[in-house]
Coordinates of C-alpha atoms and ligand atoms in Angstrom, one line a residue:
M1 CA -1.1 -11.5 -17.5
T2 CA -0.9 -7.8 -18.3
D3 CA -4.2 -7.1 -20.0
F4 CA -4.3 -3.8 -18.2
P5 CA -2.4 -0.6 -19.2
T6 CA 0.8 -0.6 -17.5
A7 CA 1.6 3.1 -17.4
N8 CA 0.6 3.7 -13.8
V9 CA 1.6 0.3 -12.5
N10 CA 4.9 -0.5 -11.0
V11 CA 5.8 -4.1 -10.1
V12 CA 9.0 -3.8 -8.1
D13 CA 11.5 -6.3 -9.6
H14 CA 14.3 -6.8 -7.0
P15 CA 15.9 -9.9 -5.7
L16 CA 15.4 -8.7 -2.1
V17 CA 11.6 -8.2 -2.7
A18 CA 11.3 -11.5 -4.4
H19 CA 13.1 -13.4 -1.6
K20 CA 10.9 -11.7 1.1
I21 CA 7.8 -12.3 -0.9
T22 CA 8.7 -16.1 -1.0
L23 CA 8.9 -16.0 2.8
L24 CA 5.6 -14.3 3.0
R25 CA 3.9 -16.9 0.7
D26 CA 5.3 -19.8 2.8
A27 CA 2.2 -20.9 4.9
A28 CA 4.8 -22.0 7.6
T29 CA 5.9 -18.4 8.3
K30 CA 4.6 -17.3 11.7
P31 CA 2.9 -14.0 12.5
A32 CA 5.9 -12.2 14.0
E33 CA 8.1 -13.0 11.1
F34 CA 5.2 -12.3 8.7
R35 CA 4.7 -8.8 10.2
S36 CA 8.4 -8.0 9.9
L37 CA 8.6 -9.1 6.3
C38 CA 5.5 -7.0 5.4
E39 CA 7.2 -4.0 6.9
E40 CA 10.5 -4.7 5.1
V41 CA 8.8 -5.2 1.8
T42 CA 6.8 -2.0 2.3
L43 CA 10.1 -0.1 2.8
L44 CA 11.4 -1.4 -0.4
I45 CA 8.5 -0.7 -2.6
A46 CA 8.0 2.6 -1.0
Y47 CA 11.4 3.6 -2.2
E48 CA 10.2 3.1 -5.8
A49 CA 6.7 4.4 -5.4
L50 CA 7.8 7.7 -3.8
R51 CA 10.5 8.4 -6.2
D52 CA 8.6 11.3 -7.7
L53 CA 7.6 13.1 -4.6
P54 CA 8.1 16.8 -5.1
T55 CA 11.3 18.4 -3.7
A56 CA 12.8 21.9 -3.2
T57 CA 16.1 23.2 -2.5
R58 CA 17.2 25.1 0.6
R59 CA 20.6 26.5 1.6
V60 CA 22.3 24.5 4.4
T61 CA 25.6 24.9 6.1
T62 CA 27.5 21.6 6.5
P63 CA 30.5 21.4 8.8
V64 CA 32.6 22.1 5.7
A65 CA 30.7 24.5 3.4
E66 CA 27.3 26.1 2.3
T67 CA 25.4 24.2 -0.4
D68 CA 21.9 24.1 -1.9
A69 CA 20.5 20.8 -0.8
E70 CA 17.2 19.0 -1.7
E71 CA 14.3 18.3 0.8
L72 CA 10.7 17.2 0.5
A73 CA 8.6 20.2 -0.6
G74 CA 5.2 21.3 0.8
L75 CA 3.0 19.6 3.4
A76 CA 4.0 16.3 4.6
P77 CA 2.3 13.4 2.8
A78 CA -0.6 11.6 4.4
V79 CA -0.3 7.8 4.8
V80 CA -3.8 6.1 4.8
G81 CA -4.0 2.6 5.9
I82 CA -6.9 0.2 5.1
L83 CA -7.6 -1.6 8.3
R84 CA -6.8 -4.1 9.5
A85 CA -3.9 -5.4 7.4
G86 CA -2.8 -2.0 6.2
L87 CA -1.7 -1.0 9.7
V88 CA 1.7 -2.8 9.3
M89 CA 2.4 -0.9 6.1
V90 CA 1.5 2.4 7.8
D91 CA 4.2 1.7 10.4
A92 CA 6.8 1.0 7.8
I93 CA 5.9 4.3 5.9
L94 CA 6.2 6.2 9.1
T95 CA 9.8 5.0 9.6
L96 CA 10.6 6.7 6.3
L97 CA 8.4 9.6 6.6
P98 CA 8.0 10.3 10.3
Q99 CA 6.5 13.6 9.6
A100 CA 3.6 12.0 7.6
R101 CA 0.1 12.5 8.8
V102 CA -2.0 9.2 9.2
G103 CA -5.5 8.3 8.1
H104 CA -7.4 5.1 8.8
L105 CA -10.2 3.5 6.7
G106 CA -11.7 0.6 8.3
M107 CA -13.4 -2.0 6.1
Y108 CA -13.6 -5.7 5.8
R109 CA -14.8 -7.9 2.9
D110 CA -18.2 -9.5 3.3
P111 CA -17.3 -13.3 3.1
Q112 CA -20.3 -14.0 0.6
T113 CA -20.3 -11.1 -1.7
H114 CA -16.6 -10.1 -1.3
E115 CA -17.8 -6.5 -1.3
P116 CA -16.0 -4.1 1.3
V117 CA -18.0 -3.3 4.4
P118 CA -16.9 0.0 5.8
Y119 CA -16.8 0.4 9.7
Y120 CA -14.5 3.3 10.4
D121 CA -12.9 6.5 8.9
K122 CA -10.7 9.1 10.2
L123 CA -8.5 11.2 7.8
P124 CA -6.4 14.3 8.3
S125 CA -8.9 17.3 7.6
D126 CA -6.5 18.8 5.1
I127 CA -6.0 15.6 3.1
A128 CA -6.9 17.4 -0.2
E129 CA -3.6 19.4 0.1
R130 CA -1.3 16.5 0.7
E131 CA 0.3 13.6 -1.4
V132 CA -1.5 10.6 -0.3
I133 CA 0.0 7.1 0.2
L134 CA -2.7 4.5 0.4
V135 CA -1.5 1.2 1.8
D136 CA -3.1 -2.3 1.8
P137 CA -1.2 -5.6 1.5
M138 CA -3.7 -7.2 -0.8
L139 CA -5.2 -5.9 -4.1
A140 CA -7.5 -8.8 -4.8
T141 CA -11.0 -7.8 -6.5
G142 CA -9.9 -4.2 -5.9
G143 CA -13.2 -3.5 -4.1
S144 CA -11.5 -2.2 -0.8
A145 CA -8.9 -0.2 -2.8
V146 CA -11.6 1.3 -4.9
A147 CA -14.0 2.1 -1.9
A148 CA -10.9 3.8 -0.2
L149 CA -10.0 5.8 -3.3
D150 CA -13.7 6.8 -3.7
H151 CA -13.7 8.0 -0.1
L152 CA -10.4 9.9 -0.6
A153 CA -11.6 11.6 -3.8
A154 CA -14.8 12.7 -2.0
E155 CA -12.5 14.3 0.6
G156 CA -10.7 16.1 -2.2
A157 CA -7.5 14.1 -2.4
T158 CA -6.1 14.2 -5.9
N159 CA -2.5 12.8 -5.8
V160 CA -3.0 9.3 -4.5
R161 CA -0.5 6.4 -4.7
L162 CA -1.7 2.9 -3.8
L163 CA 0.9 0.6 -2.4
S164 CA 0.1 -3.1 -2.1
I165 CA 2.3 -6.2 -1.5
V166 CA 0.5 -8.6 -3.8
G167 CA -1.8 -7.6 -6.6
C168 CA -3.5 -9.4 -9.5
P169 CA -4.9 -8.3 -12.8
E170 CA -8.5 -8.2 -11.6
G171 CA -7.5 -5.7 -8.8
V172 CA -5.6 -3.6 -11.1
E173 CA -8.3 -3.4 -13.7
A174 CA -10.9 -2.5 -11.0
V175 CA -8.7 0.4 -9.7
Q176 CA -7.7 1.7 -13.1
G177 CA -11.4 1.6 -14.2
A178 CA -12.5 3.6 -11.3
H179 CA -9.5 5.8 -10.6
P180 CA -7.2 6.0 -13.7
N181 CA -5.0 8.7 -12.2
A182 CA -4.1 6.6 -9.1
S183 CA -0.6 5.0 -9.4
I184 CA -0.2 1.4 -8.2
T185 CA 2.9 -0.1 -6.9
V186 CA 3.1 -3.8 -5.8
A187 CA 5.8 -6.2 -4.9
A188 CA 4.3 -9.0 -6.8
M189 CA 1.7 -9.2 -9.5
D190 CA 0.0 -12.7 -9.2
E191 CA -2.0 -14.7 -11.7
R192 CA -5.6 -14.6 -10.7
L193 CA -8.4 -14.8 -8.1
N194 CA -9.9 -18.1 -7.0
E195 CA -13.5 -18.8 -6.5
H196 CA -13.3 -17.3 -3.0
A197 CA -11.8 -14.1 -4.4
Y198 CA -8.4 -15.0 -2.8
I199 CA -5.3 -14.2 -4.8
V200 CA -3.5 -17.2 -6.4
P201 CA -0.9 -18.1 -5.5
G202 CA -1.1 -15.2 -3.0
L203 CA -0.2 -15.4 0.6
G204 CA -3.6 -16.2 2.1
D205 CA -5.5 -13.9 4.3
A206 CA -3.0 -11.1 5.1
G207 CA -4.9 -9.7 8.2
D208 CA -5.2 -13.2 9.7
R209 CA -1.5 -13.9 9.1
I210 CA -0.3 -10.6 10.4
Y211 CA -2.3 -10.8 13.6
G212 CA -2.5 -14.6 14.1
T213 CA -6.3 -14.8 13.9
L214 CA -6.4 -17.8 11.5
Ligands
PRP301 C1 -8.2 -7.9 3.0 C2 -7.1 -7.0 2.5 C3 -7.8 -6.0 1.8 C4 -8.8 -6.8 1.0 C5 -8.6 -7.0 -0.4 O1 -8.8 -7.4 4.0 O2 -6.2 -6.5 3.6 O3 -8.3 -4.9 2.5 O4 -9.0 -8.0 1.8 O5 -9.6 -7.6 -1.0 P1 -10.3 -6.9 -2.2 O6 -9.2 -6.3 -3.1 O7 -11.0 -8.0 -2.8 O8 -11.3 -5.8 -1.6 P2 -10.0 -8.1 4.9 O9 -11.3 -7.8 4.3 O10 -9.7 -9.6 4.9 O11 -10.0 -7.4 6.2 P3 -8.8 -7.4 7.4 O12 -7.7 -6.6 6.8 O13 -9.5 -6.8 8.5 O14 -8.5 -8.8 7.6
URA302 N1 -7.6 -10.5 1.1 C1 -6.6 -11.3 1.6 O1 -6.1 -11.1 2.6 N2 -6.0 -12.1 0.8 C2 -6.4 -12.3 -0.5 O2 -5.8 -13.2 -1.1 C3 -7.6 -11.7 -0.9 C4 -8.1 -10.8 -0.1

């Protein structure tokens, strides 16, 4: 299953994540619960994906003593969501990092070619100076993630982490081929794509399940 270099790929192995992924996979899970689960899984994998965010110390006075304490250094990160499905993950990241700036990249997969079709973009103007957290629940062919990473690179972003809920080898290989420096964190690494470029076993169409547009 892992024919790709694993150095930049983190598959979060945790019973809570596994349990929630199983609920997400279940076709009987309704949109409200599906959205909540996506947010919860995002919180859990973000904890791992953001482990190496730069920090600095500053002097603080507790009610008891003075101490040197750690805090996030530099400009707040930017979280960039690939629309539509990435929006639920943006909201989850904002609960962890309320100071984050938010970017949006709108694209949908053409049903015949499976290529991403861009329709919107709005990024923080100083994105080149920020750590970037790119979020999209599904890393299937990798076309959407690569298009987003291309756009971010063109805007000067250099430190980009991709967070997805479900990935597959094809998507990871596409991202690694185009953007070898981008780290990838997923909650599950599935087997393969089917003939419609859906992840197997996957969880179906994430956007449709999140927004009830099946
Ligand atoms: C889904 C998903 C990703 C993309 C992944 O979006 O949210 O953006 O497919 O597939 P890929 O790796 O093959 O590019 P979709 O195009 O269904 O749009 P939506 O989020 O608006 O439903
Ligand atoms: N997009 C989805 O939402 N699900 C897949 O399995 C593949 C692409």
